[in-house]
Coordinates of C-alpha atoms in Angstrom, one line a residue:
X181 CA 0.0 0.0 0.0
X182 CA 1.6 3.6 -0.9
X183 CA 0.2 5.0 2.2
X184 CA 0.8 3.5 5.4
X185 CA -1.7 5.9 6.9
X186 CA -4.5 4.2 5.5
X187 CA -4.0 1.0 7.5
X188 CA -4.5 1.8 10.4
X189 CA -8.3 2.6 9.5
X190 CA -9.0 -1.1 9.1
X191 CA -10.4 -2.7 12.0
X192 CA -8.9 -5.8 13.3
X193 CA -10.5 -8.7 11.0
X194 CA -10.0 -6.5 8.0
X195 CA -6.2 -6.2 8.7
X196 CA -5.9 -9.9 9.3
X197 CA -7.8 -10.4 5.7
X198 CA -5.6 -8.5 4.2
X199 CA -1.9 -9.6 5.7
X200 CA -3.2 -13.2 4.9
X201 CA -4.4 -12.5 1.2
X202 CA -0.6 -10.8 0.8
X203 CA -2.4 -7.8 0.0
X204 CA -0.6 -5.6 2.9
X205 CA 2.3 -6.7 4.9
X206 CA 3.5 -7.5 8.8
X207 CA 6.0 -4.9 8.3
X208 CA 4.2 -2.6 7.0
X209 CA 1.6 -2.5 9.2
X210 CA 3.9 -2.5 11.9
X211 CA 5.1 0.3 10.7
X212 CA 2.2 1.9 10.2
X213 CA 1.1 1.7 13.4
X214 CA 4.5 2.8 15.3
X215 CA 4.3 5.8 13.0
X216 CA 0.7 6.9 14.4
X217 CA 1.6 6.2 18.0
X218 CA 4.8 8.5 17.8
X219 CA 2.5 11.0 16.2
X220 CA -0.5 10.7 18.7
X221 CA 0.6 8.9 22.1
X222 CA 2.4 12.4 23.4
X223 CA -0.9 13.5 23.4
X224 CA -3.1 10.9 24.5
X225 CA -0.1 9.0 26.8
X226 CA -2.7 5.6 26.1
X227 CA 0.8 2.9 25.3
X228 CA 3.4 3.3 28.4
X229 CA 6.6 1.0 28.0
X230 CA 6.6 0.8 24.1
X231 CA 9.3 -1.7 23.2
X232 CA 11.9 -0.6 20.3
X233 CA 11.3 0.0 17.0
X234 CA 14.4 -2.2 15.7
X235 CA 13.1 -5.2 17.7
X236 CA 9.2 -4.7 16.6
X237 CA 10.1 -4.7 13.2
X238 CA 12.4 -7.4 13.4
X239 CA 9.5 -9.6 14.8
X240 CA 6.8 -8.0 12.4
X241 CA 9.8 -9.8 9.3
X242 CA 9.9 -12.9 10.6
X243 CA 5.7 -13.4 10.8
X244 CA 6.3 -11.8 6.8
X245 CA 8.7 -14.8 6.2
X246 CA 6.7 -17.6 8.1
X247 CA 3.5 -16.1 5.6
X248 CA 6.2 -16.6 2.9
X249 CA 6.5 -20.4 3.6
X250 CA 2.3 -20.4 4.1
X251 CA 2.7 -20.7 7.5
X252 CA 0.2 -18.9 9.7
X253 CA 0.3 -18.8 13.4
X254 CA -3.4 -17.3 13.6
X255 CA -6.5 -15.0 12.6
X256 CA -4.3 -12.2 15.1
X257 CA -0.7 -13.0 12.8
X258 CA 1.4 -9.9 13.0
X259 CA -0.9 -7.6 14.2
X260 CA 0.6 -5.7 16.9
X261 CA -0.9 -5.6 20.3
X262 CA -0.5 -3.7 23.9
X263 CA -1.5 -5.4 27.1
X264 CA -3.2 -4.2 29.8
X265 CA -1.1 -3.3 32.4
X266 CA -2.3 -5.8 34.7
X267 CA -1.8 -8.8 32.6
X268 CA 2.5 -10.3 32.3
X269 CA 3.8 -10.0 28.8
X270 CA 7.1 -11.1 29.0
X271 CA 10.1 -8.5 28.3
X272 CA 7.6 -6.0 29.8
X273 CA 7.1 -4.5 33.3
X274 CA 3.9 -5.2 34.9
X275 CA 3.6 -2.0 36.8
X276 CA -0.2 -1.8 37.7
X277 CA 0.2 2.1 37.4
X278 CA 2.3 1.7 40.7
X279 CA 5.9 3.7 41.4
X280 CA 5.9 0.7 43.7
X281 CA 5.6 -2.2 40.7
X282 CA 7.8 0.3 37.9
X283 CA 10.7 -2.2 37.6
X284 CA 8.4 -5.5 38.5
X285 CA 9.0 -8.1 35.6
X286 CA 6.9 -11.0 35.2
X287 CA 8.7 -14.8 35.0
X288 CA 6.0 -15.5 32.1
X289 CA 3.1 -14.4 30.2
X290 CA -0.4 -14.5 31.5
X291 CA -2.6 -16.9 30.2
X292 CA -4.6 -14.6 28.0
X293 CA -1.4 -12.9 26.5
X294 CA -0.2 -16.5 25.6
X295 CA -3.7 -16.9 23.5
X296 CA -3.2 -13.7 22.0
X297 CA 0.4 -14.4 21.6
X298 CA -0.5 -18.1 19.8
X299 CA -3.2 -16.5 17.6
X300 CA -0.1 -14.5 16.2
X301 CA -0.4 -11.2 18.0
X302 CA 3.2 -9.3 18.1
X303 CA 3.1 -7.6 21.8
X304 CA 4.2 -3.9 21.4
X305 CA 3.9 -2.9 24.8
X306 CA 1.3 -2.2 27.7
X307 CA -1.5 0.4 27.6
X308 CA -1.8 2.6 30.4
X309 CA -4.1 2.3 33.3
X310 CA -5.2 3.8 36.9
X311 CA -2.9 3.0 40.1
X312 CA -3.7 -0.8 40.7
X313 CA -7.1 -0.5 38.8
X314 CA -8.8 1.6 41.7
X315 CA -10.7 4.0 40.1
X316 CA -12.3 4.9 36.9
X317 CA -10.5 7.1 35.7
X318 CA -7.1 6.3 33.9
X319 CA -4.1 8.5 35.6
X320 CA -1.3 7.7 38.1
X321 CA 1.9 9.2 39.5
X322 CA 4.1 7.0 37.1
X323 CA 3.1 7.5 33.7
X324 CA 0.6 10.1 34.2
X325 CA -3.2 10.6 32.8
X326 CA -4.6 9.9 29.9
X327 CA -7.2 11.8 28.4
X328 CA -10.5 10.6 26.3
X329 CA -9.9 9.6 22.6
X330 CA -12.5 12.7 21.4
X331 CA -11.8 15.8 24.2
X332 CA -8.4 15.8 25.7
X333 CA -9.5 18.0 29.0
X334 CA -11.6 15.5 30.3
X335 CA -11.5 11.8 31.5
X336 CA -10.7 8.3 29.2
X337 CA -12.7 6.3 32.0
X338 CA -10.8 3.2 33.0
X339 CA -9.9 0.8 34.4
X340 CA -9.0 -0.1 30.7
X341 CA -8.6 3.5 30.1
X342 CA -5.6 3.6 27.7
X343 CA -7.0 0.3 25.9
X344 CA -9.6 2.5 24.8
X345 CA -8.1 5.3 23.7
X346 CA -5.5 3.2 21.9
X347 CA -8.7 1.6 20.3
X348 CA -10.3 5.2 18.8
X349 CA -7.9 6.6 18.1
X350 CA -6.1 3.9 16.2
X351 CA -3.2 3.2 17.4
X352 CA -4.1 -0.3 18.1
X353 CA -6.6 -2.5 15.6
X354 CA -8.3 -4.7 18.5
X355 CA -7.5 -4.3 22.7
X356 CA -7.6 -6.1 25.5
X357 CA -9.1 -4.8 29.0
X358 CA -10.2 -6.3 32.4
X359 CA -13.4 -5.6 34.3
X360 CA -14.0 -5.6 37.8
X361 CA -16.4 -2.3 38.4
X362 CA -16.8 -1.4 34.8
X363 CA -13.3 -1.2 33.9
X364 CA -14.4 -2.6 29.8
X365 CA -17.7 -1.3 29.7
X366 CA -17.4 2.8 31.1
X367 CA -14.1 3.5 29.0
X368 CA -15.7 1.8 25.6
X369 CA -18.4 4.1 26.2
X370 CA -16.8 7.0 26.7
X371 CA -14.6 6.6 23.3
X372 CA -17.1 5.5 21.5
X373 CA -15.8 1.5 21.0
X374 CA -17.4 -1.7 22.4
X375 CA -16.5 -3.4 25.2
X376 CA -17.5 -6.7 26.9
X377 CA -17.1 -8.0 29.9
X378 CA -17.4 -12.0 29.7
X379 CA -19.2 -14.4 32.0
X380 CA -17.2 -14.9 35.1
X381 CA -14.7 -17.4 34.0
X382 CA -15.4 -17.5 30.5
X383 CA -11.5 -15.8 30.4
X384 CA -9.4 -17.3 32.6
X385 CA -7.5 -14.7 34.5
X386 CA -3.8 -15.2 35.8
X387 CA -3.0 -17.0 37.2
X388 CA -2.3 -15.0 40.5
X389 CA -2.5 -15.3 44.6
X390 CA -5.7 -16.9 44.8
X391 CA -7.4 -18.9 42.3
X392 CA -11.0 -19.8 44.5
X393 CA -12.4 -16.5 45.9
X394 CA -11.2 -13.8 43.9
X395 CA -13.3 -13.9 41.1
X396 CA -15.5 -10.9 40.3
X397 CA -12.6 -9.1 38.1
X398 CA -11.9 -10.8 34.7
X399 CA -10.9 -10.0 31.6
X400 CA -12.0 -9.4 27.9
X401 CA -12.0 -7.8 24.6
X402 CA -12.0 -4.2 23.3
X403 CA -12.9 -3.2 20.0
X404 CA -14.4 -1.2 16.7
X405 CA -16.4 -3.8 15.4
X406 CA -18.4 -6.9 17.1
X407 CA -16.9 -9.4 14.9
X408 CA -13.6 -8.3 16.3
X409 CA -14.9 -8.3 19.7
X410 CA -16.3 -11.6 18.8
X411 CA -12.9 -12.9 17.4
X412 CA -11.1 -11.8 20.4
X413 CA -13.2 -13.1 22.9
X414 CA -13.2 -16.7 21.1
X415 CA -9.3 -16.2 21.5
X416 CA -8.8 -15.4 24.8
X417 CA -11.7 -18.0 25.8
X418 CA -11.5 -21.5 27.2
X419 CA -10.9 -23.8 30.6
X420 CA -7.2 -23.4 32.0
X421 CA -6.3 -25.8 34.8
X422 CA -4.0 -23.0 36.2
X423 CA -7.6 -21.5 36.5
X424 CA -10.2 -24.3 38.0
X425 CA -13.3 -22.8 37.7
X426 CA -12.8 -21.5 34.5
X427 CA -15.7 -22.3 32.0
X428 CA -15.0 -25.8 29.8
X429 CA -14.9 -25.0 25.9
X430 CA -13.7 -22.2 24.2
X431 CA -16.7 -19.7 22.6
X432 CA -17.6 -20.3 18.6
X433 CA -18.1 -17.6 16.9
X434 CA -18.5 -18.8 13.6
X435 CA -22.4 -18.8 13.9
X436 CA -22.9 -15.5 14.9
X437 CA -24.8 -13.1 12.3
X438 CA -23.5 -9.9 10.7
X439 CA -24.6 -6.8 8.8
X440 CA -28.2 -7.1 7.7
X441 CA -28.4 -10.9 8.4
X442 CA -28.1 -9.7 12.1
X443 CA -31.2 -8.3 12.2
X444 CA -33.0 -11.0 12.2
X445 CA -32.9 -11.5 16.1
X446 CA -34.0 -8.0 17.0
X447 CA -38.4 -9.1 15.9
X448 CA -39.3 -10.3 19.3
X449 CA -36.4 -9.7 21.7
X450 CA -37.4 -8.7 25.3
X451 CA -35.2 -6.0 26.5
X452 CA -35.7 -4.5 30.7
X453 CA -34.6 -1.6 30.7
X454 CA -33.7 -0.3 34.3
X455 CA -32.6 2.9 33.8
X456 CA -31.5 4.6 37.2
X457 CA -33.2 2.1 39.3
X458 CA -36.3 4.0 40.4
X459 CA -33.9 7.3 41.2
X460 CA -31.9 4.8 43.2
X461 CA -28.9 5.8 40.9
X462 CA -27.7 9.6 40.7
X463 CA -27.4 10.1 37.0
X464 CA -26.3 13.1 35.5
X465 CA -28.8 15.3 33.1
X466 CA -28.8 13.9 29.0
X467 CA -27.6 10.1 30.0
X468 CA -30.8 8.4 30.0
X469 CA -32.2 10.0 27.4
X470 CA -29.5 8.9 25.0
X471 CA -29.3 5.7 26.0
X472 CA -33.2 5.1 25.9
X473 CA -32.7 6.8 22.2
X474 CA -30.0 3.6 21.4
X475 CA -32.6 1.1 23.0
X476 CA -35.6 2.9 20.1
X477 CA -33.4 1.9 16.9
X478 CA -33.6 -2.0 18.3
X479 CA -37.3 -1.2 19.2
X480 CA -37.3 0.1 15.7
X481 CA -36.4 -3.1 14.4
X482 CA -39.2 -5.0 16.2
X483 CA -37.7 -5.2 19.9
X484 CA -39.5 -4.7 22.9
X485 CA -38.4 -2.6 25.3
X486 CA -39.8 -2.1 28.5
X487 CA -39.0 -0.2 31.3
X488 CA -38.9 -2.2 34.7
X489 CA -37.7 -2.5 38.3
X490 CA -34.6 -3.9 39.7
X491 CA -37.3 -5.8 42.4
X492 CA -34.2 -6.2 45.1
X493 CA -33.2 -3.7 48.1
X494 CA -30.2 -1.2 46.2
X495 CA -28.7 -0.1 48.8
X496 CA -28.4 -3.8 50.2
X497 CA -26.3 -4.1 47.1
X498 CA -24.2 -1.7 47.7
X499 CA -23.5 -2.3 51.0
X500 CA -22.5 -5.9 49.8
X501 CA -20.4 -4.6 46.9
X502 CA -18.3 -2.8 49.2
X503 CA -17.2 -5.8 51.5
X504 CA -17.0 -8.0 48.6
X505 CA -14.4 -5.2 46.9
X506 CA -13.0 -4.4 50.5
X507 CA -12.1 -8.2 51.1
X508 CA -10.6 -8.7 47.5
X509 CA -8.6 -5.3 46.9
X510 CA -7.4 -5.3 50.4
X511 CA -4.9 -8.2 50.4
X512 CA -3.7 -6.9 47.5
X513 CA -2.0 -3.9 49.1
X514 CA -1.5 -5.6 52.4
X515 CA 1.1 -7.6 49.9
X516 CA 2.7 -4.3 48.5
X517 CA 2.8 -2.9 51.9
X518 CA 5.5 -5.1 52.6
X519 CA 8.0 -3.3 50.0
X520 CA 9.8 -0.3 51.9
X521 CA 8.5 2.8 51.5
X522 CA 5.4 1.3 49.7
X523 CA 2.8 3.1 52.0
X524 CA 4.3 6.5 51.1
X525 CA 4.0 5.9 47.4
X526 CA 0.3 4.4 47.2
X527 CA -2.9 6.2 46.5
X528 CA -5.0 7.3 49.3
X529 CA -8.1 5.2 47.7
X530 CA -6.0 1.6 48.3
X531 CA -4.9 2.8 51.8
X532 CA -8.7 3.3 52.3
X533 CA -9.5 -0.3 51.0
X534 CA -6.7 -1.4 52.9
X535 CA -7.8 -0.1 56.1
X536 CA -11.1 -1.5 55.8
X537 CA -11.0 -4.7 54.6
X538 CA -8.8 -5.6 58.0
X539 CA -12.1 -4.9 59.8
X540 CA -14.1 -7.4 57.9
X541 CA -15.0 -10.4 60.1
X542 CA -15.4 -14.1 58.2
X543 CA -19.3 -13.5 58.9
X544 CA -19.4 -10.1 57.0
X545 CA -18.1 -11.9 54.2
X546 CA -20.4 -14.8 54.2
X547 CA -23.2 -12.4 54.8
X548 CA -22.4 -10.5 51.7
X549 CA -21.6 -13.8 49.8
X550 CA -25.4 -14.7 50.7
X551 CA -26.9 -11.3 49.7
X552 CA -25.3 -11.7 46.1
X553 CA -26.1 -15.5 46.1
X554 CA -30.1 -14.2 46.7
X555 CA -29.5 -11.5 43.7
X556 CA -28.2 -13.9 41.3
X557 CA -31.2 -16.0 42.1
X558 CA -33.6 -13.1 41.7
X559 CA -31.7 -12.3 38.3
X560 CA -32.8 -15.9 36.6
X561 CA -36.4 -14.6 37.5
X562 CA -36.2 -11.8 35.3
X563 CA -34.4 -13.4 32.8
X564 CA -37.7 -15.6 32.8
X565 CA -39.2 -12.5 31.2
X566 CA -36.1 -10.5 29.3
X567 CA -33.8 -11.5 27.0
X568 CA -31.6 -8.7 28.4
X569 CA -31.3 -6.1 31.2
X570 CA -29.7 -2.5 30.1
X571 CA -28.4 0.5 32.2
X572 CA -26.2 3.4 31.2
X573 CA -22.2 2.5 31.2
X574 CA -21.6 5.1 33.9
X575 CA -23.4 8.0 35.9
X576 CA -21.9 11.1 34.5
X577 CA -20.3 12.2 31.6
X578 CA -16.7 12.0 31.1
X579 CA -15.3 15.0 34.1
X580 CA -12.2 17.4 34.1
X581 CA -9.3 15.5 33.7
X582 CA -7.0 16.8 37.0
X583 CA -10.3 15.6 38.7
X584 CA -9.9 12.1 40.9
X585 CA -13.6 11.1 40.7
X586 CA -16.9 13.0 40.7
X587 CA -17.7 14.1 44.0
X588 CA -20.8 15.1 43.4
X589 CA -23.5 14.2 40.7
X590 CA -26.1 17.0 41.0
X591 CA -27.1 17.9 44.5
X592 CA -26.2 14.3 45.5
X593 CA -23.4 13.8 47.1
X594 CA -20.5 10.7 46.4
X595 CA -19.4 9.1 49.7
X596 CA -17.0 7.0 48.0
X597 CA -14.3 7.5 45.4
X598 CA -16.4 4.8 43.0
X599 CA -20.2 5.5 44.3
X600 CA -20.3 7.2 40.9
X601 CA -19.9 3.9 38.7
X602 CA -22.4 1.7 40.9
X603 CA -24.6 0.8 37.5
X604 CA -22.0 -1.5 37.0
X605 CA -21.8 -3.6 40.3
X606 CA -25.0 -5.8 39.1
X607 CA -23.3 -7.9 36.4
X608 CA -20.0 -8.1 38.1
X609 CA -21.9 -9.3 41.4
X610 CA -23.5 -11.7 39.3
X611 CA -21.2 -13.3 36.9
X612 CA -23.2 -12.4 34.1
X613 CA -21.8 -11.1 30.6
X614 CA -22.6 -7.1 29.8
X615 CA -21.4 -5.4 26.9
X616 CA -21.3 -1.9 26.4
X617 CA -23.1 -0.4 22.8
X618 CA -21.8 3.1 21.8
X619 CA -25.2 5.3 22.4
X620 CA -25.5 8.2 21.7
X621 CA -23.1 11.8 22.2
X622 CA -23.3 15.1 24.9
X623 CA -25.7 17.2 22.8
X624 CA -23.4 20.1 23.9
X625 CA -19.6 19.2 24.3
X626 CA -19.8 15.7 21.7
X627 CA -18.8 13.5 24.5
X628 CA -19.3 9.8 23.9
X629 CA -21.6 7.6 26.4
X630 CA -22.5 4.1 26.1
X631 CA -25.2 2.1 27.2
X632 CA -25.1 -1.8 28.6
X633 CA -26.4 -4.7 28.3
X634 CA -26.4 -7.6 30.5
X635 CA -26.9 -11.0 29.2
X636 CA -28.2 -14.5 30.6
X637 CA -25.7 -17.0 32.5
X638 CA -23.2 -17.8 30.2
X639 CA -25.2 -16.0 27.7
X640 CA -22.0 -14.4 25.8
X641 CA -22.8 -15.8 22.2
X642 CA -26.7 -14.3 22.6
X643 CA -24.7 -11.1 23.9
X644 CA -22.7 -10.8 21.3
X645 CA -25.6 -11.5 18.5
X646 CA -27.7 -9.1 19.8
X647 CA -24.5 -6.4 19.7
X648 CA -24.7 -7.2 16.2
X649 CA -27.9 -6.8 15.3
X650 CA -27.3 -3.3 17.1
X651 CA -24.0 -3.2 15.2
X652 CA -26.1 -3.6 11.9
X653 CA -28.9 -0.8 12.7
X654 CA -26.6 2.0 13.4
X655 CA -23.5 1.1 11.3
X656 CA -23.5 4.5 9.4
X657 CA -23.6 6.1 13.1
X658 CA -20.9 4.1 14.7
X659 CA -18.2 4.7 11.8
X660 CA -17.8 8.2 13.3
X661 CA -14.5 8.1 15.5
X662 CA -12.3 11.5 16.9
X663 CA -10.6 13.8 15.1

């Protein structure tokens, strides 16, 4: 191709169509894409430890020469990738965002960069994230902030902030993210991409400290397009004995329905939508509406959408998300407490988790571990009537960037640093799949929101169909990306 530009507007599956078919090279794609991010990342700061050009380049010849020899290593072959910064990539530090972790080199890659790395994805470095995932909202003291894809004064979301931003503004064809309070879902809705967050074990993650109990973060694909989505979450997919209550069986893909075809499953599908929960939820002014505006074009294609209750206590919720997060974040940073001078160096929201999570008794636990044992079991009712369950991707719109969190959302006060992204406890409490649609735009400032969708038990396939057929209605809409 004369201009090397141009290909970095293909989205993932495209790209891989075209480096298989000869049409485009590994090298040139390669450099393509290390020419956008020196032109772009000073701004946006999304890729933090790129590796060098002379060794990217090198790798991106060798896929080249295995083509050559018709050798393929998968659907991902030369495409470069950046990992999370909380998943190991060999060669790369796996910093968390953390002065503390700057210099922390993993012995070996984690399980879902090994699936991305055998599907033929060349890792390029790591994409930039908040301090040890805390926090919605992607900035810390080593590599700094980074900004949203289409405004650069105001927040990227996060956890999977830099993934995001990588994603729209493309300097990365397809992303990876993890999910633990909305850390796929709020940033793909701010930029304007999709995000999912899988069923609980659907991607086996790690392996780390504790492979029974910690098991409400996980994570999942970022992209453009939901056949990429789709592709990506079919890679990083399957049961890992490292991982024992990871789900059996990787997810096939092939069967899912694009473009027009896709509409065929929108006559007929039930969707709940719950909105802010009766009020329950502080939700800035404009989100609703353009989220209930997305739901209309399904509704338009012979959906029915209905607006419904939760029909469980809220607040009881809430009160059980916090020990759950408090008992799972805190040993965590009890462990990097150990390292001298670690206290000093960590943000005030982990000291905070810290500090109460060593209150918790075994029967606050257990109590929470009933109240969302009682919610999944409510959820299967209502999946007894809806096909899915939506709610806006976050509460506000994206906020000033040298802002930590919103600490207000009208006259309603936050009395926690993450009070403002509760719409996305219920799937994560749950174990259920949600994936975030791009819905709509700030009438005023053009800022991107998204709206979610959560899906049945293990319901990622249905998910992912009916993000198609969402895909399909508004595909003229969802080409727009930033300037």
């Amino acid at each position: 191709m004369s201009d090397l530009t141009d290909i970095t507007d293909f989205n993932a599956s495209q790209l891989s169509e075209r480096i298989h078919q000869r049409q485009v090279s590994c090298t040139e794609v390669m450099q393509a894409y290390l020419k956008r991010i020196e032109r772009l990342n000073p701004r946006f700061n999304a890729i933090v430890n790129l590796a060098s050009t002379d060794s990217l380049l090198a790798q991106a010849r060798q896929c080249d020469g295995e083509l050559a020899k018709g050798q393929s290593r998968g659907w991902l072959h030369g495409i470069p990738q950046a990992i999370k910064d909380t998943g190991h990539a060999m060669g790369f530090p796996t910093t968390f965002g953390s002065t503390v972790l700057q210099a922390a080199l993993p012995a070996k890659d984690s399980i879902m960069t090994e699936r991305m790395k055998a599907a033929g994805a060349i890792v390029i470095g790591k994409t930039n994230m908040p301090e040890l995932g805390l926090g919605s909202h992607t900035f810390n003291t080593l590599f700094g902030a980074t900004p949203n894809a289409w405004d650069t004064t105001v927040s990227a979301g996060g956890s999977s902030g830099g993934a995001a931003v990588a994603l729209a503004q493309r300097m990365l064809p397809v992303a990876d993210g993890s999910d633990f309070m909305g850390s796929l879902r709020n940033p793909a809705g701010w930029n304007h991409i999709f995000g999912m967050r899988p069923s609980q074990g659907r991607v086996p993650f790690g392996p780390g400290s504790d492979v029974w109990v910690d098991q409400l973060g996980t994570e999942g694909p970022m992209a453009r397009s939901v056949r990429d989505l789709a592709r990506l979450l079919a890679t990083q997919s399957g049961h890992d004995a490292r991982q024992p209550l990871s789900i059996n069986g990787s997810v096939d893909v092939s069967g899912l329905q694009f473009t027009a075809d896709a509409l065929r499953g929108l006559p007929g599908l039930r969707i709940g939508w719950l909105g802010d929960l009766n009020g329950h939820l502080a939700m800035e002014d404009g989100i609703l509406d353009v989220c209930q505006d997305a739901l209309q074009h399904m509704a338009g294609q012979g959906a029915h959408v209905d607006a419904i209750g939760l029909g469980f206590d809220a607040q009881a919720l809430w009160d059980c998300w916090l020990v759950w997060r408090r008992a799972l974040v805190g040993p965590k940073v009890a462990a990097l407490l150990q390292i001298p001078g670690a206290k000093d160096q960590l943000k005030p929201e982990a000291l905070w988790e810290y500090e109460n999570s060593v209150k918790l008794s075994y029967m606050d636990f257990m109590q929470a571990s009933q109240t969302r044992s009682a919610f999944y079991q409510h959820l299967l009712g209502l999946f007894g009537q809806y096909d899915v369950l939506a709610l806006p991707v976050a509460q506000t719109w994206p906020f000033a960037l040298q802002e930590r969190w919103p600490q207000h959302i009208g006259e309603r006060a936050m009395d926690t640093y993450h009070r403002w992204m509760e719409c996305t406890i219920y799937a994560t409490l749950a174990g259920l799949p949600a994936i975030s649609l791009p819905a709509g735009f700030h009438p005023t400032h053009g800022w991107p929101m998204g709206v979610q969708l959560i899906g049945k038990p293990q319901g990622d396939l249905a998910l992912l169909q009916v993000a198609a057929a969402y895909e399909a209605v508004r595909s003229d809409w969802l080409q727009q990306h930033p300037a």
